[in-house]
PDB file of C-alpha atoms and ligand atoms in Angstrom:
ATOM      1  CA  MET A 265       0.000   0.000   0.000  1.00  0.00           C
ATOM      2  CA  THR A 266       1.265   3.456  -0.851  1.00  0.00           C
ATOM      3  CA  MET A 267       2.173   5.497   2.218  1.00  0.00           C
ATOM      4  CA  LYS A 268       0.725   8.972   2.576  1.00  0.00           C
ATOM      5  CA  VAL A 269       3.450  11.279   3.817  1.00  0.00           C
ATOM      6  CA  VAL A 270       3.030  14.912   4.913  1.00  0.00           C
ATOM      7  CA  ILE A 271       6.187  17.009   5.279  1.00  0.00           C
ATOM      8  CA  THR A 272       6.355  20.547   6.643  1.00  0.00           C
ATOM      9  CA  GLY A 273       9.257  22.719   5.529  1.00  0.00           C
ATOM     10  CA  ALA A 274       9.656  20.599   2.398  1.00  0.00           C
ATOM     11  CA  SER A 275      11.066  23.463   0.298  1.00  0.00           C
ATOM     12  CA  SER A 276      14.665  23.229   1.540  1.00  0.00           C
ATOM     13  CA  GLY A 277      17.328  21.227   3.343  1.00  0.00           C
ATOM     14  CA  ILE A 278      16.235  18.201   5.386  1.00  0.00           C
ATOM     15  CA  GLY A 279      12.566  18.511   4.427  1.00  0.00           C
ATOM     16  CA  LYS A 280      13.344  18.584   0.720  1.00  0.00           C
ATOM     17  CA  ALA A 281      15.760  15.635   1.001  1.00  0.00           C
ATOM     18  CA  THR A 282      13.112  13.696   2.927  1.00  0.00           C
ATOM     19  CA  ALA A 283      10.522  14.477   0.270  1.00  0.00           C
ATOM     20  CA  ALA A 284      12.949  13.224  -2.404  1.00  0.00           C
ATOM     21  CA  ARG A 285      13.385   9.905  -0.572  1.00  0.00           C
ATOM     22  CA  PHE A 286       9.646   9.342  -0.068  1.00  0.00           C
ATOM     23  CA  ALA A 287       8.984  10.401  -3.659  1.00  0.00           C
ATOM     24  CA  ALA A 288      11.436   7.731  -4.837  1.00  0.00           C
ATOM     25  CA  ARG A 289       9.438   5.195  -2.772  1.00  0.00           C
ATOM     26  CA  ARG A 290       6.390   6.335  -4.770  1.00  0.00           C
ATOM     27  CA  CYS A 291       4.545   7.585  -1.703  1.00  0.00           C
ATOM     28  CA  GLU A 292       1.634   9.987  -1.975  1.00  0.00           C
ATOM     29  CA  LEU A 293       3.136  13.243  -0.729  1.00  0.00           C
ATOM     30  CA  VAL A 294       1.747  16.415   0.761  1.00  0.00           C
ATOM     31  CA  LEU A 295       4.460  19.063   0.749  1.00  0.00           C
ATOM     32  CA  LEU A 296       4.005  22.164   2.877  1.00  0.00           C
ATOM     33  CA  ALA A 297       6.075  25.342   3.164  1.00  0.00           C
ATOM     34  CA  ARG A 298       5.676  29.046   2.609  1.00  0.00           C
ATOM     35  CA  ARG A 299       7.598  28.936  -0.722  1.00  0.00           C
ATOM     36  CA  ASP A 300       5.106  26.897  -2.707  1.00  0.00           C
ATOM     37  CA  THR A 301       6.695  27.747  -6.075  1.00  0.00           C
ATOM     38  CA  VAL A 302       9.869  25.918  -4.997  1.00  0.00           C
ATOM     39  CA  LEU A 303       7.706  23.006  -3.867  1.00  0.00           C
ATOM     40  CA  THR A 304       5.783  22.937  -7.123  1.00  0.00           C
ATOM     41  CA  GLU A 305       8.944  22.687  -9.252  1.00  0.00           C
ATOM     42  CA  GLU A 306      10.275  19.768  -7.175  1.00  0.00           C
ATOM     43  CA  ALA A 307       6.885  18.051  -7.105  1.00  0.00           C
ATOM     44  CA  GLN A 308       6.526  18.219 -10.882  1.00  0.00           C
ATOM     45  CA  ALA A 309       9.996  16.730 -11.366  1.00  0.00           C
ATOM     46  CA  TRP A 310       9.307  13.874  -8.925  1.00  0.00           C
ATOM     47  CA  THR A 311       5.896  13.142 -10.403  1.00  0.00           C
ATOM     48  CA  ARG A 312       7.521  12.964 -13.850  1.00  0.00           C
ATOM     49  CA  ALA A 313      10.232  10.620 -12.527  1.00  0.00           C
ATOM     50  CA  TYR A 314       8.116   8.365 -10.313  1.00  0.00           C
ATOM     51  CA  GLY A 315       4.478   8.935 -11.273  1.00  0.00           C
ATOM     52  CA  ASN A 316       3.222   9.323  -7.709  1.00  0.00           C
ATOM     53  CA  PRO A 317       0.654  11.941  -6.657  1.00  0.00           C
ATOM     54  CA  ILE A 318       2.243  14.955  -4.972  1.00  0.00           C
ATOM     55  CA  HIS A 319       0.154  17.720  -3.457  1.00  0.00           C
ATOM     56  CA  VAL A 320       1.615  21.117  -2.731  1.00  0.00           C
ATOM     57  CA  ARG A 321       0.133  23.632  -0.320  1.00  0.00           C
ATOM     58  CA  ALA A 322       1.537  26.978   0.759  1.00  0.00           C
ATOM     59  CA  LEU A 323       1.488  27.090   4.539  1.00  0.00           C
ATOM     60  CA  ASP A 324       3.007  29.257   7.215  1.00  0.00           C
ATOM     61  CA  VAL A 325       2.868  26.987  10.254  1.00  0.00           C
ATOM     62  CA  ARG A 326       2.610  30.073  12.506  1.00  0.00           C
ATOM     63  CA  ASP A 327      -0.800  30.903  11.066  1.00  0.00           C
ATOM     64  CA  ARG A 328      -3.204  28.834  13.166  1.00  0.00           C
ATOM     65  CA  ALA A 329      -6.252  29.503  10.983  1.00  0.00           C
ATOM     66  CA  ALA A 330      -4.323  28.552   7.835  1.00  0.00           C
ATOM     67  CA  VAL A 331      -3.067  25.369   9.524  1.00  0.00           C
ATOM     68  CA  GLU A 332      -6.621  24.344  10.422  1.00  0.00           C
ATOM     69  CA  SER A 333      -7.892  25.109   6.938  1.00  0.00           C
ATOM     70  CA  VAL A 334      -5.027  23.400   5.018  1.00  0.00           C
ATOM     71  CA  VAL A 335      -4.916  20.350   7.288  1.00  0.00           C
ATOM     72  CA  GLY A 336      -8.708  19.973   7.128  1.00  0.00           C
ATOM     73  CA  GLU A 337      -8.598  20.111   3.347  1.00  0.00           C
ATOM     74  CA  VAL A 338      -5.701  17.590   3.205  1.00  0.00           C
ATOM     75  CA  ILE A 339      -7.571  15.152   5.465  1.00  0.00           C
ATOM     76  CA  ARG A 340     -10.688  15.453   3.293  1.00  0.00           C
ATOM     77  CA  SER A 341      -8.905  15.079  -0.052  1.00  0.00           C
ATOM     78  CA  VAL A 342      -5.914  12.819   0.737  1.00  0.00           C
ATOM     79  CA  GLY A 343      -6.773  11.329   4.116  1.00  0.00           C
ATOM     80  CA  ALA A 344      -4.948  11.176   7.448  1.00  0.00           C
ATOM     81  CA  PRO A 345      -1.202  10.743   6.956  1.00  0.00           C
ATOM     82  CA  ASP A 346       0.666   7.501   7.543  1.00  0.00           C
ATOM     83  CA  VAL A 347       3.693   9.671   8.254  1.00  0.00           C
ATOM     84  CA  LEU A 348       3.732  13.305   9.387  1.00  0.00           C
ATOM     85  CA  VAL A 349       7.215  14.826   9.327  1.00  0.00           C
ATOM     86  CA  ASN A 350       7.183  18.021  11.388  1.00  0.00           C
ATOM     87  CA  ASN A 351      10.343  19.537   9.973  1.00  0.00           C
ATOM     88  CA  ALA A 352       9.613  23.272   9.479  1.00  0.00           C
ATOM     89  CA  GLY A 353      11.871  25.225  11.786  1.00  0.00           C
ATOM     90  CA  LEU A 354      14.542  27.866  12.071  1.00  0.00           C
ATOM     91  CA  ALA A 355      17.027  29.655  14.288  1.00  0.00           C
ATOM     92  CA  ARG A 356      17.720  33.379  14.376  1.00  0.00           C
ATOM     93  CA  GLU A 357      21.138  34.827  15.251  1.00  0.00           C
ATOM     94  CA  THR A 358      23.614  33.647  17.895  1.00  0.00           C
ATOM     95  CA  LEU A 359      23.336  36.434  20.437  1.00  0.00           C
ATOM     96  CA  PRO A 360      23.428  36.424  24.224  1.00  0.00           C
ATOM     97  CA  TYR A 361      19.842  36.105  25.394  1.00  0.00           C
ATOM     98  CA  GLN A 362      19.929  39.611  26.865  1.00  0.00           C
ATOM     99  CA  ASP A 363      20.644  41.008  23.402  1.00  0.00           C
ATOM    100  CA  ASN A 364      18.063  38.983  21.448  1.00  0.00           C
ATOM    101  CA  ASP A 365      15.383  40.875  19.558  1.00  0.00           C
ATOM    102  CA  TRP A 366      11.967  39.968  20.878  1.00  0.00           C
ATOM    103  CA  ALA A 367      10.759  39.450  17.304  1.00  0.00           C
ATOM    104  CA  ASP A 368      13.449  36.784  16.777  1.00  0.00           C
ATOM    105  CA  ILE A 369      12.542  35.054  20.039  1.00  0.00           C
ATOM    106  CA  GLU A 370       8.885  34.979  19.040  1.00  0.00           C
ATOM    107  CA  GLU A 371       9.638  33.758  15.514  1.00  0.00           C
ATOM    108  CA  MET A 372      11.566  30.758  16.851  1.00  0.00           C
ATOM    109  CA  ILE A 373       8.919  29.885  19.443  1.00  0.00           C
ATOM    110  CA  ASP A 374       6.030  30.459  17.033  1.00  0.00           C
ATOM    111  CA  THR A 375       7.596  28.302  14.307  1.00  0.00           C
ATOM    112  CA  ASN A 376       9.463  25.564  16.165  1.00  0.00           C
ATOM    113  CA  ILE A 377       7.079  24.982  19.075  1.00  0.00           C
ATOM    114  CA  LYS A 378       3.695  26.512  18.295  1.00  0.00           C
ATOM    115  CA  GLY A 379       3.803  25.708  14.569  1.00  0.00           C
ATOM    116  CA  LEU A 380       4.736  22.089  15.189  1.00  0.00           C
ATOM    117  CA  ALA A 381       2.159  21.789  17.969  1.00  0.00           C
ATOM    118  CA  SER A 382      -0.493  23.379  15.773  1.00  0.00           C
ATOM    119  CA  VAL A 383       0.062  21.111  12.742  1.00  0.00           C
ATOM    120  CA  THR A 384       0.128  18.047  14.995  1.00  0.00           C
ATOM    121  CA  ARG A 385      -3.020  19.112  16.872  1.00  0.00           C
ATOM    122  CA  ALA A 386      -4.815  19.520  13.557  1.00  0.00           C
ATOM    123  CA  PHE A 387      -3.789  16.100  12.131  1.00  0.00           C
ATOM    124  CA  LEU A 388      -3.817  13.961  15.266  1.00  0.00           C
ATOM    125  CA  PRO A 389      -7.571  13.391  15.797  1.00  0.00           C
ATOM    126  CA  ALA A 390      -7.857  11.907  12.277  1.00  0.00           C
ATOM    127  CA  MET A 391      -4.816   9.708  12.959  1.00  0.00           C
ATOM    128  CA  VAL A 392      -6.313   8.556  16.275  1.00  0.00           C
ATOM    129  CA  ALA A 393      -9.625   7.821  14.530  1.00  0.00           C
ATOM    130  CA  ARG A 394      -7.738   5.624  12.035  1.00  0.00           C
ATOM    131  CA  ASN A 395      -5.662   4.087  14.829  1.00  0.00           C
ATOM    132  CA  ALA A 396      -2.597   4.566  12.645  1.00  0.00           C
ATOM    133  CA  GLY A 397       0.128   7.014  11.735  1.00  0.00           C
ATOM    134  CA  HIS A 398       3.639   8.051  12.632  1.00  0.00           C
ATOM    135  CA  ILE A 399       4.636  11.514  13.798  1.00  0.00           C
ATOM    136  CA  ILE A 400       8.296  12.298  13.202  1.00  0.00           C
ATOM    137  CA  ASN A 401       9.408  15.534  14.826  1.00  0.00           C
ATOM    138  CA  LEU A 402      12.666  17.336  14.071  1.00  0.00           C
ATOM    139  CA  GLY A 403      14.350  18.082  17.341  1.00  0.00           C
ATOM    140  CA  SER A 404      18.072  18.784  17.505  1.00  0.00           C
ATOM    141  CA  THR A 405      21.175  18.138  19.551  1.00  0.00           C
ATOM    142  CA  ALA A 406      20.524  21.788  20.479  1.00  0.00           C
ATOM    143  CA  GLY A 407      17.603  20.444  22.496  1.00  0.00           C
ATOM    144  CA  GLN A 408      19.982  18.200  24.458  1.00  0.00           C
ATOM    145  CA  PHE A 409      22.951  20.562  24.996  1.00  0.00           C
ATOM    146  CA  ALA A 410      22.448  24.287  25.441  1.00  0.00           C
ATOM    147  CA  TYR A 411      25.019  26.536  23.779  1.00  0.00           C
ATOM    148  CA  GLY A 412      25.866  30.200  24.249  1.00  0.00           C
ATOM    149  CA  GLY A 413      23.881  32.427  21.917  1.00  0.00           C
ATOM    150  CA  GLY A 414      21.324  29.686  21.280  1.00  0.00           C
ATOM    151  CA  ALA A 415      19.191  29.760  24.432  1.00  0.00           C
ATOM    152  CA  VAL A 416      15.857  30.196  22.684  1.00  0.00           C
ATOM    153  CA  TYR A 417      16.578  27.852  19.766  1.00  0.00           C
ATOM    154  CA  CYS A 418      17.830  25.191  22.228  1.00  0.00           C
ATOM    155  CA  ALA A 419      14.712  25.678  24.372  1.00  0.00           C
ATOM    156  CA  THR A 420      12.423  25.257  21.376  1.00  0.00           C
ATOM    157  CA  LYS A 421      14.122  21.991  20.407  1.00  0.00           C
ATOM    158  CA  ALA A 422      13.976  20.694  23.999  1.00  0.00           C
ATOM    159  CA  ALA A 423      10.249  21.488  23.871  1.00  0.00           C
ATOM    160  CA  VAL A 424       9.896  19.417  20.682  1.00  0.00           C
ATOM    161  CA  LYS A 425      11.376  16.402  22.477  1.00  0.00           C
ATOM    162  CA  MET A 426       8.980  16.798  25.429  1.00  0.00           C
ATOM    163  CA  LEU A 427       5.992  17.315  23.133  1.00  0.00           C
ATOM    164  CA  SER A 428       6.899  14.098  21.297  1.00  0.00           C
ATOM    165  CA  ASP A 429       7.243  12.161  24.541  1.00  0.00           C
ATOM    166  CA  GLY A 430       3.956  13.503  25.896  1.00  0.00           C
ATOM    167  CA  ILE A 431       2.013  12.717  22.711  1.00  0.00           C
ATOM    168  CA  ARG A 432       3.473   9.182  22.727  1.00  0.00           C
ATOM    169  CA  ILE A 433       1.984   8.712  26.192  1.00  0.00           C
ATOM    170  CA  ASP A 434      -1.357  10.267  25.216  1.00  0.00           C
ATOM    171  CA  THR A 435      -1.690   7.945  22.203  1.00  0.00           C
ATOM    172  CA  ILE A 436      -0.320   4.825  23.885  1.00  0.00           C
ATOM    173  CA  ALA A 437      -3.577   2.911  23.428  1.00  0.00           C
ATOM    174  CA  THR A 438      -3.384   3.444  19.670  1.00  0.00           C
ATOM    175  CA  ASP A 439      -0.975   2.169  17.008  1.00  0.00           C
ATOM    176  CA  ILE A 440       0.369   5.705  16.529  1.00  0.00           C
ATOM    177  CA  LYS A 441       4.148   6.063  16.777  1.00  0.00           C
ATOM    178  CA  VAL A 442       6.077   9.196  17.745  1.00  0.00           C
ATOM    179  CA  THR A 443       9.761   9.764  17.012  1.00  0.00           C
ATOM    180  CA  THR A 444      12.084  12.673  17.725  1.00  0.00           C
ATOM    181  CA  VAL A 445      14.931  12.886  15.225  1.00  0.00           C
ATOM    182  CA  MET A 446      17.749  14.987  16.684  1.00  0.00           C
ATOM    183  CA  PRO A 447      20.444  15.930  14.179  1.00  0.00           C
ATOM    184  CA  GLY A 448      23.704  17.633  14.999  1.00  0.00           C
ATOM    185  CA  LEU A 449      25.582  19.695  12.434  1.00  0.00           C
ATOM    186  CA  VAL A 450      23.849  19.412   9.047  1.00  0.00           C
ATOM    187  CA  GLU A 451      24.945  21.594   6.129  1.00  0.00           C
ATOM    188  CA  THR A 452      21.764  23.130   4.732  1.00  0.00           C
ATOM    189  CA  PRO A 453      20.534  26.714   4.186  1.00  0.00           C
ATOM    190  CA  PHE A 454      19.712  26.697   7.940  1.00  0.00           C
ATOM    191  CA  SER A 455      22.711  28.895   8.877  1.00  0.00           C
ATOM    192  CA  GLU A 456      22.085  31.284   5.990  1.00  0.00           C
ATOM    193  CA  VAL A 457      18.542  31.745   7.328  1.00  0.00           C
ATOM    194  CA  ARG A 458      19.920  32.132  10.855  1.00  0.00           C
ATOM    195  CA  PHE A 459      22.323  34.884   9.725  1.00  0.00           C
ATOM    196  CA  ARG A 460      19.811  36.495   7.359  1.00  0.00           C
ATOM    197  CA  GLY A 461      21.568  35.728   4.104  1.00  0.00           C
ATOM    198  CA  ASP A 462      25.158  36.321   5.302  1.00  0.00           C
ATOM    199  CA  ARG A 463      26.767  33.457   3.364  1.00  0.00           C
ATOM    200  CA  ALA A 464      30.305  34.043   4.620  1.00  0.00           C
ATOM    201  CA  ARG A 465      29.170  33.840   8.222  1.00  0.00           C
ATOM    202  CA  ALA A 466      27.037  30.779   7.484  1.00  0.00           C
ATOM    203  CA  ALA A 467      29.983  29.033   5.796  1.00  0.00           C
ATOM    204  CA  LYS A 468      32.062  29.389   8.986  1.00  0.00           C
ATOM    205  CA  VAL A 469      29.596  27.119  10.815  1.00  0.00           C
ATOM    206  CA  TYR A 470      30.679  24.245   8.566  1.00  0.00           C
ATOM    207  CA  ALA A 471      34.371  25.201   8.169  1.00  0.00           C
ATOM    208  CA  GLY A 472      37.017  22.597   8.960  1.00  0.00           C
ATOM    209  CA  VAL A 473      34.546  19.813   9.700  1.00  0.00           C
ATOM    210  CA  GLU A 474      32.689  17.330   7.547  1.00  0.00           C
ATOM    211  CA  ALA A 475      29.087  18.159   8.387  1.00  0.00           C
ATOM    212  CA  LEU A 476      26.167  15.817   7.909  1.00  0.00           C
ATOM    213  CA  THR A 477      24.153  16.201   4.706  1.00  0.00           C
ATOM    214  CA  ALA A 478      20.407  16.733   4.509  1.00  0.00           C
ATOM    215  CA  ASP A 479      20.150  13.307   2.910  1.00  0.00           C
ATOM    216  CA  ASP A 480      21.931  11.681   5.883  1.00  0.00           C
ATOM    217  CA  ILE A 481      18.991  12.831   8.015  1.00  0.00           C
ATOM    218  CA  ALA A 482      16.404  11.998   5.344  1.00  0.00           C
ATOM    219  CA  GLU A 483      17.785   8.449   5.282  1.00  0.00           C
ATOM    220  CA  VAL A 484      17.250   8.178   9.050  1.00  0.00           C
ATOM    221  CA  ILE A 485      13.720   9.545   8.728  1.00  0.00           C
ATOM    222  CA  GLU A 486      12.970   7.015   5.977  1.00  0.00           C
ATOM    223  CA  PHE A 487      14.416   4.245   8.164  1.00  0.00           C
ATOM    224  CA  VAL A 488      12.361   5.084  11.269  1.00  0.00           C
ATOM    225  CA  ALA A 489       9.204   5.440   9.153  1.00  0.00           C
ATOM    226  CA  THR A 490       9.548   2.018   7.549  1.00  0.00           C
ATOM    227  CA  ARG A 491      10.001  -0.279  10.563  1.00  0.00           C
ATOM    228  CA  PRO A 492       7.471  -3.065  11.203  1.00  0.00           C
ATOM    229  CA  ARG A 493       4.268  -2.120  13.033  1.00  0.00           C
ATOM    230  CA  ARG A 494       5.602  -3.479  16.358  1.00  0.00           C
ATOM    231  CA  VAL A 495       8.775  -1.347  16.238  1.00  0.00           C
ATOM    232  CA  GLN A 496       8.667   2.244  17.494  1.00  0.00           C
ATOM    233  CA  ILE A 497      11.925   4.183  17.435  1.00  0.00           C
ATOM    234  CA  THR A 498      11.375   6.939  19.978  1.00  0.00           C
ATOM    235  CA  ASP A 499      14.574   8.976  19.558  1.00  0.00           C
ATOM    236  CA  MET A 500      17.417   9.217  17.089  1.00  0.00           C
ATOM    237  CA  THR A 501      20.485  11.409  17.663  1.00  0.00           C
ATOM    238  CA  ILE A 502      22.757  11.810  14.656  1.00  0.00           C
ATOM    239  CA  MET A 503      25.977  13.787  14.965  1.00  0.00           C
ATOM    240  CA  ALA A 504      28.788  14.538  12.582  1.00  0.00           C
ATOM    241  CA  ASN A 505      31.763  12.278  13.210  1.00  0.00           C
ATOM    242  CA  GLN A 506      33.842  15.162  14.629  1.00  0.00           C
ATOM    243  CA  GLN A 507      31.024  16.332  16.902  1.00  0.00           C
ATOM    244  CA  ALA A 508      30.547  15.227  20.517  1.00  0.00           C
ATOM    245  CA  THR A 509      27.843  17.592  21.805  1.00  0.00           C
ATOM    246  CA  GLY A 510      25.755  20.269  20.154  1.00  0.00           C
ATOM    247  CA  PHE A 511      28.693  22.686  20.074  1.00  0.00           C
ATOM    248  CA  THR A 512      31.731  20.479  20.833  1.00  0.00           C
ATOM    249  CA  ILE A 513      33.129  20.169  17.341  1.00  0.00           C
ATOM    250  CA  HIS A 514      36.682  19.290  16.336  1.00  0.00           C
ATOM    251  CA  ARG A 515      37.727  21.470  13.424  1.00  0.00           C
ATOM    252  CA  THR A 516      40.886  21.094  11.362  1.00  0.00           C
ATOM    253  CA  GLU A 517      42.548  24.037   9.606  1.00  0.00           C
ATOM    254  CA  ASP A 518      41.455  24.414   5.980  1.00  0.00           C
TER     255      ASP A 518
HETATM  256  N1  LIG B  34      20.720  22.156   9.752  1.00  0.00           N
HETATM  257  C1  LIG B  34      21.004  21.717  10.950  1.00  0.00           C
HETATM  258  O1  LIG B  34      22.175  21.706  11.373  1.00  0.00           O
HETATM  259  C2  LIG B  34      19.898  21.210  11.845  1.00  0.00           C
HETATM  260  C3  LIG B  34      20.271  20.487  12.985  1.00  0.00           C
HETATM  261  C4  LIG B  34      19.286  19.998  13.840  1.00  0.00           C
HETATM  262  C5  LIG B  34      17.964  20.237  13.561  1.00  0.00           C
HETATM  263  N2  LIG B  34      17.603  20.957  12.454  1.00  0.00           N
HETATM  264  C6  LIG B  34      16.170  21.187  12.229  1.00  0.00           C
HETATM  265  O2  LIG B  34      15.808  20.594  11.011  1.00  0.00           O
HETATM  266  C7  LIG B  34      14.683  21.287  10.462  1.00  0.00           C
HETATM  267  C8  LIG B  34      14.975  21.632   9.007  1.00  0.00           C
HETATM  268  O3  LIG B  34      16.096  22.523   8.964  1.00  0.00           O
HETATM  269  P1  LIG B  34      17.059  22.606   7.703  1.00  0.00           P
HETATM  270  O4  LIG B  34      18.438  22.458   8.212  1.00  0.00           O
HETATM  271  O5  LIG B  34      16.612  21.748   6.613  1.00  0.00           O
HETATM  272  O6  LIG B  34      16.887  24.183   7.354  1.00  0.00           O
HETATM  273  P2  LIG B  34      16.363  24.923   6.022  1.00  0.00           P
HETATM  274  O7  LIG B  34      17.091  24.380   4.845  1.00  0.00           O
HETATM  275  O8  LIG B  34      16.463  26.373   6.320  1.00  0.00           O
HETATM  276  O9  LIG B  34      14.827  24.479   5.904  1.00  0.00           O
HETATM  277  C9  LIG B  34      13.871  24.938   6.805  1.00  0.00           C
HETATM  278  C10 LIG B  34      12.493  24.654   6.229  1.00  0.00           C
HETATM  279  O10 LIG B  34      11.507  25.119   7.169  1.00  0.00           O
HETATM  280  C11 LIG B  34      10.532  25.875   6.468  1.00  0.00           C
HETATM  281  N3  LIG B  34       9.933  26.888   7.326  1.00  0.00           N
HETATM  282  C12 LIG B  34      10.558  27.807   8.092  1.00  0.00           C
HETATM  283  N4  LIG B  34       9.649  28.595   8.691  1.00  0.00           N
HETATM  284  C13 LIG B  34       8.419  28.156   8.294  1.00  0.00           C
HETATM  285  C14 LIG B  34       7.096  28.560   8.541  1.00  0.00           C
HETATM  286  N5  LIG B  34       6.824  29.611   9.351  1.00  0.00           N
HETATM  287  N6  LIG B  34       6.070  27.888   7.964  1.00  0.00           N
HETATM  288  C15 LIG B  34       6.330  26.843   7.151  1.00  0.00           C
HETATM  289  N7  LIG B  34       7.569  26.401   6.863  1.00  0.00           N
HETATM  290  C16 LIG B  34       8.604  27.067   7.422  1.00  0.00           C
HETATM  291  C17 LIG B  34      11.288  26.484   5.287  1.00  0.00           C
HETATM  292  O11 LIG B  34      10.383  26.700   4.192  1.00  0.00           O
HETATM  293  P3  LIG B  34       9.845  28.142   3.713  1.00  0.00           P
HETATM  294  O12 LIG B  34      10.909  29.148   4.011  1.00  0.00           O
HETATM  295  O13 LIG B  34       9.579  27.930   2.251  1.00  0.00           O
HETATM  296  O14 LIG B  34       8.594  28.336   4.496  1.00  0.00           O
HETATM  297  C18 LIG B  34      12.253  25.380   4.918  1.00  0.00           C
HETATM  298  O15 LIG B  34      11.640  24.477   4.005  1.00  0.00           O
HETATM  299  C19 LIG B  34      14.442  22.486  11.357  1.00  0.00           C
HETATM  300  O16 LIG B  34      13.415  22.192  12.265  1.00  0.00           O
HETATM  301  C20 LIG B  34      15.764  22.636  12.105  1.00  0.00           C
HETATM  302  O17 LIG B  34      15.601  23.267  13.342  1.00  0.00           O
HETATM  303  C21 LIG B  34      18.549  21.444  11.589  1.00  0.00           C
END
C-alpha cells in the first residue's frame, strides 16, 4: 500500500531531502512550506520521474487559521497521513539572550514549538480515529545541549522532544508512533537563514569539519518510518563524526 506522507518545511534542506526519498518510494506526498513555487517545481519533477501523486500547499505553520484550513482540506482530499514529518523550523542569530530581539525570540517559538504543535493538533484526531500514523518531529542536539547564543533555539528543540514524549503517552492505546529525530551539524541553508543571508558567516559554521548532509537525516527519517508495526523508534540522535555535543566540534585548519 502506498504510504501517505506529509512534510512541513519541504522546500529546503532536510525537508526537501526527505521528500525526495519518499517520492522515490512512490509515496503519496503532501508538501508544505511558505515557498510553494519551490515546492511545485520539485513536485513536478518527482511526479515525472516516479508517477506518484504529490500535493503542494503553501502554509506558514505560525498561522493557526491557515493550519486548520489546510490540514482539514488535506484530510478530506488525501486522508490522514501515515507519516507526518514536522520539519519546518529555524534559528535566528547567535546572540546572548539579553541582546536577542523579541521578534526573533517569538519567531523561533512560534515556528518551532507553536507551529509544530499546531500542525500536529490539527492532524492527530484523524490519525487517532484511524488508529494509525507516525509523527516524526525534528528536534536537535541543540535540544539536548544548550550553547551560548542559542538559548531560545535550544529551548524550542527541547520542547519538541517533550511534546513528542507527551504525545506518545497520550496515544499509547493506539498504534500511533512518535519519534524525535535529533540531528547535529547538518549543512543546509539553515545557517544562511539564521544569519539572514550572510553566506560568509554561514559558511564558517561548517568550516574545517565534515558536516552531515540533509540526505543523511532523510535516510534516518525514511528508516524510522519504515520499521514493522511493532517497532517504534522513539529517539534518534545523529551527529557529525567530529562532533561530541551540540557545540563540541573538532575542526581542522582548511
Ligand atoms: N541544519 C542543521 O544543522 C539542523 C540540525 C538539527 C535540527 N535541524 C532542524 O531541522 C529542520 C529543518 O532545517 P534545515 O536544516 O533543513 O533548514 P532549512 O534548509 O532552512 O529548511 C527549513 C524549512 O523550514 C521551512 N519553514 C521555516 N519557517 C516556516 C514557517 N513559518 N512555515 C512553514 N515552513 C517554514 C522552510 O520553508 P519556507 O521558508 O519555504 O517556508 C524550509 O523548508 C528544522 O526544524 C531545524 O531546526 C537542523
